């Protein structure tokens, strides 16, 4: 089997640092890519919006209210649908 590599740029604080993920199979490489995609900020933000809306539909209450999330923050989440 061939090897696959995925190079990722480092964090903002360490731009010179690189990460390399190597896999023995293409299937493993695709699993890593999917795991990294799911861990992205945008994916998590969309998930939060989706589940917040689902909970609100089921209960009639905004689940973020109990945590004191400001109206402005709720509007920002809703505005990015």
mmCIF file of N, CA, C and O in Angstrom:
data_model
loop_
_atom_site.group_PDB
_atom_site.id
_atom_site.type_symbol
_atom_site.label_atom_id
_atom_site.label_comp_id
_atom_site.label_asym_id
_atom_site.label_seq_id
_atom_site.Cartn_x
_atom_site.Cartn_y
_atom_site.Cartn_z
ATOM 1 N N UNK A 1 0.831 -1.198 0.000
ATOM 2 C CA UNK A 1 0.000 0.000 0.000
ATOM 3 C C UNK A 1 0.865 1.247 0.000
ATOM 4 O O UNK A 1 1.933 1.280 0.580
ATOM 5 N N UNK A 2 0.387 2.296 -0.636
ATOM 6 C CA UNK A 2 1.109 3.557 -0.676
ATOM 7 C C UNK A 2 0.924 4.349 0.593
ATOM 8 O O UNK A 2 0.110 4.009 1.441
ATOM 9 N N UNK A 3 1.711 5.388 0.716
ATOM 10 C CA UNK A 3 1.594 6.263 1.883
ATOM 11 C C UNK A 3 1.019 7.597 1.434
ATOM 12 O O UNK A 3 1.282 8.064 0.336
ATOM 13 N N UNK A 4 0.214 8.195 2.290
ATOM 14 C CA UNK A 4 -0.381 9.490 2.009
ATOM 15 C C UNK A 4 0.016 10.439 3.121
ATOM 16 O O UNK A 4 0.094 10.055 4.281
ATOM 17 N N UNK A 5 0.270 11.670 2.761
ATOM 18 C CA UNK A 5 0.629 12.676 3.754
ATOM 19 C C UNK A 5 -0.274 13.883 3.597
ATOM 20 O O UNK A 5 -0.678 14.235 2.493
ATOM 21 N N UNK A 6 -0.541 14.519 4.702
ATOM 22 C CA UNK A 6 -1.333 15.736 4.723
ATOM 23 C C UNK A 6 -0.552 16.742 5.548
ATOM 24 O O UNK A 6 -0.267 16.495 6.719
ATOM 25 N N UNK A 7 -0.142 17.839 4.947
ATOM 26 C CA UNK A 7 0.619 18.849 5.665
ATOM 27 C C UNK A 7 -0.302 19.991 6.055
ATOM 28 O O UNK A 7 -1.049 20.498 5.224
ATOM 29 N N UNK A 8 -0.231 20.377 7.305
ATOM 30 C CA UNK A 8 -1.064 21.461 7.814
ATOM 31 C C UNK A 8 -0.173 22.587 8.300
ATOM 32 O O UNK A 8 0.843 22.354 8.946
ATOM 33 N N UNK A 9 -0.575 23.813 8.010
ATOM 34 C CA UNK A 9 0.155 24.967 8.532
ATOM 35 C C UNK A 9 -0.052 25.023 10.035
ATOM 36 O O UNK A 9 -1.074 24.578 10.551
ATOM 37 N N UNK A 10 0.927 25.564 10.720
ATOM 38 C CA UNK A 10 0.861 25.662 12.173
ATOM 39 C C UNK A 10 -0.139 26.693 12.649
ATOM 40 O O UNK A 10 -0.841 27.324 11.866
ATOM 41 N N UNK A 11 -0.173 26.862 13.932
ATOM 42 C CA UNK A 11 -1.054 27.843 14.529
ATOM 43 C C UNK A 11 -0.516 29.249 14.285
ATOM 44 O O UNK A 11 0.655 29.435 13.976
ATOM 45 N N UNK A 12 -1.358 30.248 14.458
ATOM 46 C CA UNK A 12 -0.962 31.640 14.235
ATOM 47 C C UNK A 12 0.263 31.980 15.077
ATOM 48 O O UNK A 12 1.173 32.658 14.616
ATOM 49 N N UNK A 13 0.313 31.472 16.308
ATOM 50 C CA UNK A 13 1.424 31.774 17.206
ATOM 51 C C UNK A 13 2.727 31.115 16.758
ATOM 52 O O UNK A 13 3.801 31.531 17.154
ATOM 53 N N UNK A 14 2.622 30.045 15.955
ATOM 54 C CA UNK A 14 3.801 29.309 15.499
ATOM 55 C C UNK A 14 3.715 29.050 13.990
ATOM 56 O O UNK A 14 3.607 27.907 13.565
ATOM 57 N N UNK A 15 3.770 30.099 13.167
ATOM 58 C CA UNK A 15 3.553 29.910 11.728
ATOM 59 C C UNK A 15 4.589 29.011 11.055
ATOM 60 O O UNK A 15 4.311 28.420 10.023
ATOM 61 N N UNK A 16 5.786 28.907 11.628
ATOM 62 C CA UNK A 16 6.826 28.090 11.014
ATOM 63 C C UNK A 16 6.655 26.593 11.307
ATOM 64 O O UNK A 16 7.234 25.752 10.636
ATOM 65 N N UNK A 17 5.841 26.262 12.280
ATOM 66 C CA UNK A 17 5.653 24.863 12.670
ATOM 67 C C UNK A 17 4.693 24.170 11.703
ATOM 68 O O UNK A 17 3.648 24.710 11.369
ATOM 69 N N UNK A 18 5.060 22.987 11.252
ATOM 70 C CA UNK A 18 4.234 22.214 10.318
ATOM 71 C C UNK A 18 3.896 20.867 10.952
ATOM 72 O O UNK A 18 4.626 20.354 11.783
ATOM 73 N N UNK A 19 2.767 20.311 10.532
ATOM 74 C CA UNK A 19 2.325 19.015 11.020
ATOM 75 C C UNK A 19 2.174 18.083 9.826
ATOM 76 O O UNK A 19 1.669 18.479 8.785
ATOM 77 N N UNK A 20 2.597 16.859 9.982
ATOM 78 C CA UNK A 20 2.495 15.881 8.909
ATOM 79 C C UNK A 20 1.791 14.642 9.440
ATOM 80 O O UNK A 20 2.213 14.060 10.433
ATOM 81 N N UNK A 21 0.711 14.269 8.788
ATOM 82 C CA UNK A 21 -0.021 13.055 9.133
ATOM 83 C C UNK A 21 0.225 12.057 8.010
ATOM 84 O O UNK A 21 0.003 12.376 6.852
ATOM 85 N N UNK A 22 0.704 10.885 8.349
ATOM 86 C CA UNK A 22 0.952 9.865 7.337
ATOM 87 C C UNK A 22 0.072 8.663 7.608
ATOM 88 O O UNK A 22 -0.128 8.275 8.755
ATOM 89 N N UNK A 23 -0.415 8.081 6.540
ATOM 90 C CA UNK A 23 -1.309 6.931 6.651
ATOM 91 C C UNK A 23 -0.830 5.831 5.721
ATOM 92 O O UNK A 23 -0.233 6.092 4.683
ATOM 93 N N UNK A 24 -1.142 4.618 6.087
ATOM 94 C CA UNK A 24 -0.738 3.467 5.272
ATOM 95 C C UNK A 24 -1.680 3.242 4.095
ATOM 96 O O UNK A 24 -1.289 2.658 3.090
ATOM 97 N N UNK A 25 -2.915 3.715 4.216
ATOM 98 C CA UNK A 25 -3.894 3.492 3.147
ATOM 99 C C UNK A 25 -4.627 4.782 2.833
ATOM 100 O O UNK A 25 -4.667 5.721 3.634
ATOM 101 N N UNK A 26 -5.232 4.814 1.660
ATOM 102 C CA UNK A 26 -6.026 5.978 1.271
ATOM 103 C C UNK A 26 -7.232 6.124 2.193
ATOM 104 O O UNK A 26 -7.619 7.236 2.550
ATOM 105 N N UNK A 27 -7.804 5.013 2.617
ATOM 106 C CA UNK A 27 -8.955 5.053 3.528
ATOM 107 C C UNK A 27 -8.595 5.745 4.843
ATOM 108 O O UNK A 27 -9.344 6.577 5.344
ATOM 109 N N UNK A 28 -7.424 5.424 5.397
ATOM 110 C CA UNK A 28 -6.987 6.073 6.631
ATOM 111 C C UNK A 28 -6.773 7.571 6.413
ATOM 112 O O UNK A 28 -7.105 8.381 7.272
ATOM 113 N N UNK A 29 -6.228 7.921 5.260
ATOM 114 C CA UNK A 29 -6.014 9.336 4.948
ATOM 115 C C UNK A 29 -7.343 10.078 4.906
ATOM 116 O O UNK A 29 -7.483 11.157 5.483
ATOM 117 N N UNK A 30 -8.333 9.504 4.256
ATOM 118 C CA UNK A 30 -9.651 10.134 4.171
ATOM 119 C C UNK A 30 -10.292 10.260 5.549
ATOM 120 O O UNK A 30 -10.968 11.252 5.839
ATOM 121 N N UNK A 31 -10.069 9.269 6.417
ATOM 122 C CA UNK A 31 -10.599 9.345 7.786
ATOM 123 C C UNK A 31 -9.965 10.513 8.543
ATOM 124 O O UNK A 31 -10.646 11.233 9.271
ATOM 125 N N UNK A 32 -8.647 10.721 8.379
ATOM 126 C CA UNK A 32 -7.968 11.838 9.029
ATOM 127 C C UNK A 32 -8.499 13.167 8.509
ATOM 128 O O UNK A 32 -8.755 14.095 9.272
ATOM 129 N N UNK A 33 -8.640 13.273 7.190
ATOM 130 C CA UNK A 33 -9.138 14.517 6.603
ATOM 131 C C UNK A 33 -10.524 14.832 7.152
ATOM 132 O O UNK A 33 -10.815 15.974 7.530
ATOM 133 N N UNK A 34 -11.381 13.829 7.237
ATOM 134 C CA UNK A 34 -12.733 14.039 7.768
ATOM 135 C C UNK A 34 -12.684 14.444 9.246
ATOM 136 O O UNK A 34 -13.411 15.345 9.685
ATOM 137 N N UNK A 35 -11.828 13.805 10.027
ATOM 138 C CA UNK A 35 -11.705 14.150 11.456
ATOM 139 C C UNK A 35 -11.225 15.588 11.621
ATOM 140 O O UNK A 35 -11.737 16.325 12.472
ATOM 141 N N UNK A 36 -10.273 16.013 10.819
ATOM 142 C CA UNK A 36 -9.771 17.385 10.901
ATOM 143 C C UNK A 36 -10.825 18.386 10.456
ATOM 144 O O UNK A 36 -10.969 19.452 11.047
ATOM 145 N N UNK A 37 -11.579 18.031 9.430
ATOM 146 C CA UNK A 37 -12.649 18.918 8.967
ATOM 147 C C UNK A 37 -13.692 19.092 10.054
ATOM 148 O O UNK A 37 -14.153 20.196 10.331
ATOM 149 N N UNK A 38 -14.048 17.997 10.701
ATOM 150 C CA UNK A 38 -15.065 18.060 11.753
ATOM 151 C C UNK A 38 -14.589 18.872 12.952
ATOM 152 O O UNK A 38 -15.398 19.414 13.688
ATOM 153 N N UNK A 39 -13.296 18.945 13.152
ATOM 154 C CA UNK A 39 -12.755 19.687 14.291
ATOM 155 C C UNK A 39 -12.614 21.181 13.995
ATOM 156 O O UNK A 39 -12.296 21.955 14.880
ATOM 157 N N UNK A 40 -12.895 21.571 12.780
ATOM 158 C CA UNK A 40 -12.715 22.973 12.403
ATOM 159 C C UNK A 40 -13.722 23.875 13.118
ATOM 160 O O UNK A 40 -14.825 23.471 13.467
ATOM 161 N N UNK A 41 -13.343 25.111 13.277
ATOM 162 C CA UNK A 41 -14.203 26.084 13.936
ATOM 163 C C UNK A 41 -15.538 26.224 13.216
ATOM 164 O O UNK A 41 -16.596 26.235 13.841
ATOM 165 N N UNK A 42 -15.487 26.330 11.897
ATOM 166 C CA UNK A 42 -16.713 26.563 11.141
ATOM 167 C C UNK A 42 -17.685 25.399 11.297
ATOM 168 O O UNK A 42 -18.889 25.595 11.450
ATOM 169 N N UNK A 43 -17.176 24.175 11.279
ATOM 170 C CA UNK A 43 -18.043 23.015 11.461
ATOM 171 C C UNK A 43 -18.689 23.047 12.844
ATOM 172 O O UNK A 43 -19.891 22.821 12.992
ATOM 173 N N UNK A 44 -17.887 23.355 13.863
ATOM 174 C CA UNK A 44 -18.428 23.407 15.223
ATOM 175 C C UNK A 44 -19.445 24.533 15.376
ATOM 176 O O UNK A 44 -20.466 24.373 16.036
ATOM 177 N N UNK A 45 -19.192 25.687 14.744
ATOM 178 C CA UNK A 45 -20.133 26.804 14.817
ATOM 179 C C UNK A 45 -21.467 26.426 14.176
ATOM 180 O O UNK A 45 -22.530 26.665 14.732
ATOM 181 N N UNK A 46 -21.412 25.799 13.002
ATOM 182 C CA UNK A 46 -22.649 25.384 12.334
ATOM 183 C C UNK A 46 -23.397 24.344 13.160
ATOM 184 O O UNK A 46 -24.627 24.355 13.227
ATOM 185 N N UNK A 47 -22.655 23.439 13.806
ATOM 186 C CA UNK A 47 -23.290 22.432 14.655
ATOM 187 C C UNK A 47 -23.988 23.090 15.835
ATOM 188 O O UNK A 47 -25.108 22.714 16.195
ATOM 189 N N UNK A 48 -23.332 24.070 16.450
ATOM 190 C CA UNK A 48 -23.935 24.788 17.573
ATOM 191 C C UNK A 48 -25.238 25.448 17.145
ATOM 192 O O UNK A 48 -26.259 25.328 17.822
ATOM 193 N N UNK A 49 -25.227 26.108 16.001
ATOM 194 C CA UNK A 49 -26.429 26.776 15.505
ATOM 195 C C UNK A 49 -27.539 25.767 15.253
ATOM 196 O O UNK A 49 -28.687 25.963 15.654
ATOM 197 N N UNK A 50 -27.192 24.666 14.599
ATOM 198 C CA UNK A 50 -28.188 23.647 14.275
ATOM 199 C C UNK A 50 -28.828 23.089 15.552
ATOM 200 O O UNK A 50 -30.051 23.059 15.681
ATOM 201 N N UNK A 51 -28.000 22.644 16.510
ATOM 202 C CA UNK A 51 -28.546 22.030 17.725
ATOM 203 C C UNK A 51 -29.267 23.045 18.597
ATOM 204 O O UNK A 51 -30.266 22.716 19.242
ATOM 205 N N UNK A 52 -28.789 24.278 18.615
ATOM 206 C CA UNK A 52 -29.492 25.324 19.362
ATOM 207 C C UNK A 52 -30.901 25.492 18.813
ATOM 208 O O UNK A 52 -31.877 25.573 19.565
ATOM 209 N N UNK A 53 -31.020 25.545 17.489
ATOM 210 C CA UNK A 53 -32.334 25.696 16.874
ATOM 211 C C UNK A 53 -33.225 24.483 17.123
ATOM 212 O O UNK A 53 -34.421 24.626 17.366
ATOM 213 N N UNK A 54 -32.649 23.288 17.064
ATOM 214 C CA UNK A 54 -33.427 22.075 17.318
ATOM 215 C C UNK A 54 -33.953 22.044 18.753
ATOM 216 O O UNK A 54 -35.111 21.711 18.992
ATOM 217 N N UNK A 55 -33.104 22.407 19.716
ATOM 218 C CA UNK A 55 -33.528 22.437 21.119
ATOM 219 C C UNK A 55 -34.620 23.480 21.307
ATOM 220 O O UNK A 55 -35.606 23.245 22.006
ATOM 221 N N UNK A 56 -34.459 24.625 20.654
ATOM 222 C CA UNK A 56 -35.469 25.679 20.782
ATOM 223 C C UNK A 56 -36.802 25.229 20.195
ATOM 224 O O UNK A 56 -37.863 25.510 20.759
ATOM 225 N N UNK A 57 -36.779 24.506 19.078
ATOM 226 C CA UNK A 57 -38.020 23.980 18.494
ATOM 227 C C UNK A 57 -38.703 23.001 19.441
ATOM 228 O O UNK A 57 -39.925 22.999 19.582
ATOM 229 N N UNK A 58 -37.910 22.156 20.104
ATOM 230 C CA UNK A 58 -38.468 21.116 20.971
ATOM 231 C C UNK A 58 -38.969 21.672 22.308
ATOM 232 O O UNK A 58 -39.965 21.197 22.837
ATOM 233 N N UNK A 59 -38.261 22.666 22.849
ATOM 234 C CA UNK A 59 -38.587 23.145 24.195
ATOM 235 C C UNK A 59 -39.249 24.517 24.221
ATOM 236 O O UNK A 59 -39.816 24.905 25.246
ATOM 237 N N UNK A 60 -39.118 25.260 23.123
ATOM 238 C CA UNK A 60 -39.634 26.623 23.103
ATOM 239 C C UNK A 60 -38.731 27.606 23.818
ATOM 240 O O UNK A 60 -39.080 28.768 23.981
ATOM 241 N N UNK A 61 -37.546 27.150 24.256
ATOM 242 C CA UNK A 61 -36.608 28.023 24.967
ATOM 243 C C UNK A 61 -35.268 28.027 24.258
ATOM 244 O O UNK A 61 -34.840 27.016 23.702
ATOM 245 N N UNK A 62 -34.595 29.169 24.315
ATOM 246 C CA UNK A 62 -33.251 29.266 23.762
ATOM 247 C C UNK A 62 -32.288 28.656 24.787
ATOM 248 O O UNK A 62 -32.171 29.153 25.906
ATOM 249 N N UNK A 63 -31.586 27.581 24.439
ATOM 250 C CA UNK A 63 -30.721 26.926 25.415
ATOM 251 C C UNK A 63 -29.535 27.778 25.843
ATOM 252 O O UNK A 63 -28.932 27.501 26.882
ATOM 253 N N UNK A 64 -29.211 28.822 25.109
ATOM 254 C CA UNK A 64 -28.083 29.668 25.486
ATOM 255 C C UNK A 64 -28.433 30.665 26.573
ATOM 256 O O UNK A 64 -27.550 31.185 27.245
ATOM 257 N N UNK A 65 -29.722 30.933 26.775
ATOM 258 C CA UNK A 65 -30.138 31.913 27.781
ATOM 259 C C UNK A 65 -29.653 31.544 29.177
ATOM 260 O O UNK A 65 -29.251 32.407 29.942
ATOM 261 N N UNK A 66 -29.692 30.249 29.505
ATOM 262 C CA UNK A 66 -29.298 29.840 30.857
ATOM 263 C C UNK A 66 -27.824 30.111 31.147
ATOM 264 O O UNK A 66 -27.412 30.144 32.293
ATOM 265 N N UNK A 67 -27.030 30.334 30.096
ATOM 266 C CA UNK A 67 -25.605 30.615 30.287
ATOM 267 C C UNK A 67 -25.295 32.097 30.198
ATOM 268 O O UNK A 67 -24.137 32.502 30.183
ATOM 269 N N UNK A 68 -26.347 32.932 30.095
ATOM 270 C CA UNK A 68 -26.154 34.370 30.065
ATOM 271 C C UNK A 68 -25.530 34.865 28.771
ATOM 272 O O UNK A 68 -24.871 35.896 28.759
ATOM 273 N N UNK A 69 -25.728 34.130 27.684
ATOM 274 C CA UNK A 69 -25.207 34.576 26.397
ATOM 275 C C UNK A 69 -26.000 35.805 25.971
ATOM 276 O O UNK A 69 -27.222 35.806 25.989
ATOM 277 N N UNK A 70 -25.281 36.856 25.601
ATOM 278 C CA UNK A 70 -25.946 38.130 25.280
ATOM 279 C C UNK A 70 -26.787 38.029 24.021
ATOM 280 O O UNK A 70 -26.567 37.186 23.164
ATOM 281 N N UNK A 71 -27.741 38.935 23.914
ATOM 282 C CA UNK A 71 -28.572 39.016 22.707
ATOM 283 C C UNK A 71 -27.691 39.239 21.482
ATOM 284 O O UNK A 71 -27.935 38.692 20.423
ATOM 285 N N UNK A 72 -26.660 40.059 21.635
ATOM 286 C CA UNK A 72 -25.770 40.354 20.509
ATOM 287 C C UNK A 72 -25.087 39.073 20.008
ATOM 288 O O UNK A 72 -25.015 38.828 18.812
ATOM 289 N N UNK A 73 -24.616 38.244 20.930
ATOM 290 C CA UNK A 73 -23.966 36.994 20.543
ATOM 291 C C UNK A 73 -24.964 36.055 19.875
ATOM 292 O O UNK A 73 -24.634 35.387 18.895
ATOM 293 N N UNK A 74 -26.181 35.991 20.378
ATOM 294 C CA UNK A 74 -27.206 35.139 19.764
ATOM 295 C C UNK A 74 -27.513 35.633 18.356
ATOM 296 O O UNK A 74 -27.700 34.839 17.442
ATOM 297 N N UNK A 75 -27.545 36.965 18.189
ATOM 298 C CA UNK A 75 -27.812 37.509 16.867
ATOM 299 C C UNK A 75 -26.678 37.142 15.904
ATOM 300 O O UNK A 75 -26.924 36.776 14.769
ATOM 301 N N UNK A 76 -25.438 37.209 16.362
ATOM 302 C CA UNK A 76 -24.313 36.868 15.503
ATOM 303 C C UNK A 76 -24.386 35.408 15.068
ATOM 304 O O UNK A 76 -24.108 35.088 13.927
ATOM 305 N N UNK A 77 -24.774 34.535 15.973
ATOM 306 C CA UNK A 77 -24.908 33.118 15.613
ATOM 307 C C UNK A 77 -26.013 32.951 14.584
ATOM 308 O O UNK A 77 -25.853 32.252 13.600
ATOM 309 N N UNK A 78 -27.133 33.616 14.794
ATOM 310 C CA UNK A 78 -28.263 33.475 13.895
ATOM 311 C C UNK A 78 -27.994 34.108 12.534
ATOM 312 O O UNK A 78 -28.473 33.634 11.516
ATOM 313 N N UNK A 79 -27.209 35.159 12.496
ATOM 314 C CA UNK A 79 -26.965 35.883 11.258
ATOM 315 C C UNK A 79 -26.115 35.098 10.268
ATOM 316 O O UNK A 79 -26.110 35.389 9.096
ATOM 317 N N UNK A 80 -25.413 34.087 10.719
ATOM 318 C CA UNK A 80 -24.502 33.348 9.855
ATOM 319 C C UNK A 80 -25.106 32.061 9.311
ATOM 320 O O UNK A 80 -24.413 31.171 8.868
ATOM 321 N N UNK A 81 -26.408 31.917 9.313
ATOM 322 C CA UNK A 81 -27.050 30.688 8.843
ATOM 323 C C UNK A 81 -26.847 30.495 7.367
ATOM 324 O O UNK A 81 -26.823 31.305 6.560
#
